[in-house]
PDB file of C-alpha atoms in Angstrom:
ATOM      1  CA  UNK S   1    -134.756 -69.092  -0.310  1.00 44.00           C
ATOM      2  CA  UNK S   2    -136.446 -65.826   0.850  1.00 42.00           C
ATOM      3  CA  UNK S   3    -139.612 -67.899   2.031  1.00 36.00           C
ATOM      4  CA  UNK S   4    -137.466 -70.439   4.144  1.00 39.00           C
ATOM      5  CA  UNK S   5    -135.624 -67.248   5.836  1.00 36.00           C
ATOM      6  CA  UNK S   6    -139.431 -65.694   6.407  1.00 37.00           C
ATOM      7  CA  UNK S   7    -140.404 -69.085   7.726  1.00 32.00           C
ATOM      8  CA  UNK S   8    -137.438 -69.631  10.043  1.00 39.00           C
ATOM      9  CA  UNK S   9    -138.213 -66.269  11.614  1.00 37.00           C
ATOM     10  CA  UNK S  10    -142.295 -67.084  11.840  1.00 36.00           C
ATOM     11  CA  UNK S  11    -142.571 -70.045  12.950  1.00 34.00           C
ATOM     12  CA  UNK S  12    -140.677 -69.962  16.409  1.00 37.00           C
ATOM     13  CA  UNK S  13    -142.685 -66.364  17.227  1.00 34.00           C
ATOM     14  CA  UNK S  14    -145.655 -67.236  15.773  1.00 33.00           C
ATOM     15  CA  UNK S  15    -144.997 -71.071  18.343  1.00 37.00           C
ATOM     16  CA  UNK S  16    -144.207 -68.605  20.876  1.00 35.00           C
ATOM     17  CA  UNK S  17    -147.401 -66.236  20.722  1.00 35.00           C
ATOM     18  CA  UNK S  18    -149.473 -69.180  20.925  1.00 36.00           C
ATOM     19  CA  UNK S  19    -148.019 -70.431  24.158  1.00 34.00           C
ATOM     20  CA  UNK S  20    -148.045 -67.170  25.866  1.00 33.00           C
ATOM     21  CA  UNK S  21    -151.955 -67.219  24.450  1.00 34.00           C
ATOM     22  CA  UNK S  22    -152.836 -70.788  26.255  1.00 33.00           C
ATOM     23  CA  UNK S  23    -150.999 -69.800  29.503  1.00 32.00           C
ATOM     24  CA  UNK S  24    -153.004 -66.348  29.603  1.00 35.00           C
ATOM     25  CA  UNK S  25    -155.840 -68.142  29.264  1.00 41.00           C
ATOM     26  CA  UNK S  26    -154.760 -71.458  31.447  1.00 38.00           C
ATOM     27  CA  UNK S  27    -154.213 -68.454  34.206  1.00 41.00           C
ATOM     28  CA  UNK S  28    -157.432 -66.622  33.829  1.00 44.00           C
ATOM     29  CA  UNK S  29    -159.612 -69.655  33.935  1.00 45.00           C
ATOM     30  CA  UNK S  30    -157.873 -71.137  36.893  1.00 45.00           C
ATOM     31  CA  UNK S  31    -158.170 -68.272  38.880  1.00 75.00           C
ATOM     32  CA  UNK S  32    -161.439 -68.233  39.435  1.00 86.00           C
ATOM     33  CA  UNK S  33    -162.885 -70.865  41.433  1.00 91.00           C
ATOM     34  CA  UNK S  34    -165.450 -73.226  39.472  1.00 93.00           C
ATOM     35  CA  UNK S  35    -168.773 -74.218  41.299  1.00 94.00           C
ATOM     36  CA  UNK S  36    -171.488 -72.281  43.008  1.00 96.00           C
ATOM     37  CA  UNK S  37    -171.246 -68.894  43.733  1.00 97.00           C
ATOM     38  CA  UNK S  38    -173.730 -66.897  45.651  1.00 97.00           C
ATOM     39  CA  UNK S  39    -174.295 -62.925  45.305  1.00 96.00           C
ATOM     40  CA  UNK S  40    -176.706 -60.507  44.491  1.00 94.00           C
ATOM     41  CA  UNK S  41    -177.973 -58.564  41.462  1.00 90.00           C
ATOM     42  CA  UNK S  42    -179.551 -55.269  41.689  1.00 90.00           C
ATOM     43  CA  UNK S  43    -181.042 -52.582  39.606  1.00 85.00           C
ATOM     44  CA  UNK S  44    -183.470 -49.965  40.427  1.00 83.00           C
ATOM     45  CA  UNK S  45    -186.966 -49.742  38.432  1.00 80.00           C
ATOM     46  CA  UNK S  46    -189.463 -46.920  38.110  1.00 81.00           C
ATOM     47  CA  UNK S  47    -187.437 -45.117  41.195  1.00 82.00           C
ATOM     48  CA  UNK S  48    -187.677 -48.308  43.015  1.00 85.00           C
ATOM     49  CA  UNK S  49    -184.552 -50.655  44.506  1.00 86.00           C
ATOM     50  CA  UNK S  50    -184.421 -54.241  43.397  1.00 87.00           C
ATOM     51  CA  UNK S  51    -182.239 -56.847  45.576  1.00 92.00           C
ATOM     52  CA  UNK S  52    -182.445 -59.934  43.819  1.00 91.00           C
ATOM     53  CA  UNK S  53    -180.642 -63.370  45.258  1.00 94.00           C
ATOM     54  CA  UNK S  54    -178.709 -65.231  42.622  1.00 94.00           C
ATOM     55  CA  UNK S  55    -176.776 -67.864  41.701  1.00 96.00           C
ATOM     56  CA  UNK S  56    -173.648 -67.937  39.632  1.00 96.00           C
ATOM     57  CA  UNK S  57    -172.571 -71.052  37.926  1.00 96.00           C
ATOM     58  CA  UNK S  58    -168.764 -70.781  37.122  1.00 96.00           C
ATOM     59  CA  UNK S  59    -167.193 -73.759  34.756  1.00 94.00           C
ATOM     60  CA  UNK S  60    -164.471 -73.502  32.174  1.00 91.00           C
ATOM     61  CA  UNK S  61    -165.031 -74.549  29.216  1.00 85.00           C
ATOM     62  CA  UNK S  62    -161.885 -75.772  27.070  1.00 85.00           C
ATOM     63  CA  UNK S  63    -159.678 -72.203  27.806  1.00 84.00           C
ATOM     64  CA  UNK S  64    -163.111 -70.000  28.679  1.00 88.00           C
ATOM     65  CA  UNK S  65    -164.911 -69.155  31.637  1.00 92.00           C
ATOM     66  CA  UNK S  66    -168.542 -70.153  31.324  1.00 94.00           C
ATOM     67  CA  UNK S  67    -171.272 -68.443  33.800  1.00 96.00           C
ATOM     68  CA  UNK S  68    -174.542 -69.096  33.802  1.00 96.00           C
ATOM     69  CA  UNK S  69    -176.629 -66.580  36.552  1.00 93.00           C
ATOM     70  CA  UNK S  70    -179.772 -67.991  37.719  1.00 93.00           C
ATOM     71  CA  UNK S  71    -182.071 -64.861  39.556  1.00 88.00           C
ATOM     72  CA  UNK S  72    -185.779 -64.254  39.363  1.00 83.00           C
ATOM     73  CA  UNK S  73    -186.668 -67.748  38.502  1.00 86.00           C
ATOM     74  CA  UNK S  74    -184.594 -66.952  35.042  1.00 87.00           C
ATOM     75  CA  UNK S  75    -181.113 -68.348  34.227  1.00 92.00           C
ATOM     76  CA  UNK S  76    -178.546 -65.326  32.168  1.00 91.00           C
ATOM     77  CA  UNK S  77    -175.653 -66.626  30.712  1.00 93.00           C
ATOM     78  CA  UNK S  78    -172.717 -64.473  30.044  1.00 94.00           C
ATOM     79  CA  UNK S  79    -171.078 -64.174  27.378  1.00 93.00           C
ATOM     80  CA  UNK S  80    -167.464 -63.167  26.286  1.00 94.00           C
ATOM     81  CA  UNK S  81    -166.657 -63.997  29.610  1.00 95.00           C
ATOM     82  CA  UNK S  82    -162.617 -62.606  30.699  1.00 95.00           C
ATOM     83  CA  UNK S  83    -160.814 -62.562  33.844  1.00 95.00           C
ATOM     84  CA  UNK S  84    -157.621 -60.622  33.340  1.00 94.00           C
ATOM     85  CA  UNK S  85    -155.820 -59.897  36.786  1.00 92.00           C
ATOM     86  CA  UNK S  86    -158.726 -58.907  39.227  1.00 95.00           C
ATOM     87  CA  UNK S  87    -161.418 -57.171  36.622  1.00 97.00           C
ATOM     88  CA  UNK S  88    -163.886 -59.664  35.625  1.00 97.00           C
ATOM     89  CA  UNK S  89    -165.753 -58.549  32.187  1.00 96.00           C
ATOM     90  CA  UNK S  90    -168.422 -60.200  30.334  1.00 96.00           C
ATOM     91  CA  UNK S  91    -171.848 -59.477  28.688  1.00 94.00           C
ATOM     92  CA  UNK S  92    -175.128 -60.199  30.121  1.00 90.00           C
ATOM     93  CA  UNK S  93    -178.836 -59.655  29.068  1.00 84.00           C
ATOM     94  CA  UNK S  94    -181.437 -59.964  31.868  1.00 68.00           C
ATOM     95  CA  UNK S  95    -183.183 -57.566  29.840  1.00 72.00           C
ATOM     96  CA  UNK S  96    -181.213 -54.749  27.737  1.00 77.00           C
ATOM     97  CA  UNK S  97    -177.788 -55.956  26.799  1.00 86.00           C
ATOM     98  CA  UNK S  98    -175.422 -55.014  28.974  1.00 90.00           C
ATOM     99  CA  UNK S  99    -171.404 -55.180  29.260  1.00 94.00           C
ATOM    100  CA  UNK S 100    -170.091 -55.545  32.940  1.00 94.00           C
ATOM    101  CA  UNK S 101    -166.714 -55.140  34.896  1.00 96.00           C
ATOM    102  CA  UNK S 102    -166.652 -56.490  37.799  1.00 97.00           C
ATOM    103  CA  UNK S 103    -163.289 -55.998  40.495  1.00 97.00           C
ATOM    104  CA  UNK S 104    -162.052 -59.003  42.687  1.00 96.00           C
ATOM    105  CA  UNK S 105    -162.266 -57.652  46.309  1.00 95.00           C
ATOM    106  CA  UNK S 106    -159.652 -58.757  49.088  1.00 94.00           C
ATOM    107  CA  UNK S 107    -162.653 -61.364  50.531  1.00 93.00           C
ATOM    108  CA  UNK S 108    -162.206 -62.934  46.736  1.00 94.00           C
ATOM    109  CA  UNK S 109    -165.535 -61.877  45.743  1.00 96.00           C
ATOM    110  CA  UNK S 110    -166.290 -59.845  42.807  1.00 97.00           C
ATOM    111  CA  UNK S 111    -168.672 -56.590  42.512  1.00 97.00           C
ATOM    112  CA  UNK S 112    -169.295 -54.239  39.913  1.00 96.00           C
ATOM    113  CA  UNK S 113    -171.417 -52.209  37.373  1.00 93.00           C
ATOM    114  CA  UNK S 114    -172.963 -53.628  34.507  1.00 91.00           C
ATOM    115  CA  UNK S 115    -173.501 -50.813  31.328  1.00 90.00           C
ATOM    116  CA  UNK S 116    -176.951 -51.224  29.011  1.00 86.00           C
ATOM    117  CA  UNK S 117    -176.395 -50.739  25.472  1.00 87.00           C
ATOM    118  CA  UNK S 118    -178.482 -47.706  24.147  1.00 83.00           C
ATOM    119  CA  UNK S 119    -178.398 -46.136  28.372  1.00 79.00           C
ATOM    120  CA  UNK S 120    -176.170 -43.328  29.468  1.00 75.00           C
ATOM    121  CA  UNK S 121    -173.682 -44.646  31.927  1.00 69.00           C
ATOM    122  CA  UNK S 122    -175.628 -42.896  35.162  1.00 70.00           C
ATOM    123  CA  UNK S 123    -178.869 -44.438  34.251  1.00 71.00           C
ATOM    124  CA  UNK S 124    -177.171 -47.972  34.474  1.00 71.00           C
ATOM    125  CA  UNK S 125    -178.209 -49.299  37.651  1.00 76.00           C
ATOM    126  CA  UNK S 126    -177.670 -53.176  37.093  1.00 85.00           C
ATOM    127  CA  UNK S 127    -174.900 -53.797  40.201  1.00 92.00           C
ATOM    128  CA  UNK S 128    -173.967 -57.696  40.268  1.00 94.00           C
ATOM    129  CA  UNK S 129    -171.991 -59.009  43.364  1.00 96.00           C
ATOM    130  CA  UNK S 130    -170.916 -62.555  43.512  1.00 97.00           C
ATOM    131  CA  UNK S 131    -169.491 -64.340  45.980  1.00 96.00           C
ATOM    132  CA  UNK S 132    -167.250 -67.552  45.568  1.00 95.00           C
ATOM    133  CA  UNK S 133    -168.089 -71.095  47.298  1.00 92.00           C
ATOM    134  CA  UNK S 134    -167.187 -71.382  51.259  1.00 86.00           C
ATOM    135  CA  UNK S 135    -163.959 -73.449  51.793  1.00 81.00           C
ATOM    136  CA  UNK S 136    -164.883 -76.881  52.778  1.00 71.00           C
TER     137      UNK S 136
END
């Protein structure tokens, strides 16, 4: 009897967390526009500025965000990719591991800082700016 009551009680929450789950993530991946992005990724080396052109392939996979960033002749995936409202996080190594959040500017494009594992926070330089497809 107990377990029937527990059940009763479960199972419409538990139905109910899992549909507010899929329409999070429904939300997040349609929000950002799938195709070709443009941007730029830059770091600074031995004192020195780097501006590097790049390309960002945005898919969804199932309820994720894939994207794949092609710069230097060398394609980065990211991983643990998340858009929640206008901060776009994800991991990326194009050489140290590093986490980035990246903020959804009024154009639609989204810059920010990326954070190396094992680096204070003002020695990350890695900047990554990426800029969605032109309207057809």
């Amino acid at each position: 009897m107990k377990l029937t009551v527990i059940l009763a009680v479960a199972l419409p929450v538990l139905a109910t967390a899992c549909a507010a789950k899929r329409a999070v993530n429904s939300t997040a991946t349609s929000a950002l526009e799938q195709g070709m992005w443009t941007g730029v990724m830059s770091f600074v080396d031995e004192g020195r500025q780097h501006r590097l052109g790049a390309i960002y392939d945005v898919s969804v996979k199932g309820d994720s965000l894939a994207i794949v960033m092609n710069a230097d002749g060398g394609s980065f995936p990211f991983s643990d990719v998340k858009l929640i409202d206008d901060k776009l996080t994800f991991w990326v190594s194009p050489g140290a591991r590093a986490h980035c959040t990246l903020t959804r500017r009024d154009d639609g494009a989204f810059e920010g800082r990326c954070l190396a594992e094992g680096i204070p926070p003002e020695a990350s330089t890695l900047r990554i700016l990426m800029l969605p497809p032109p309207k057809d």
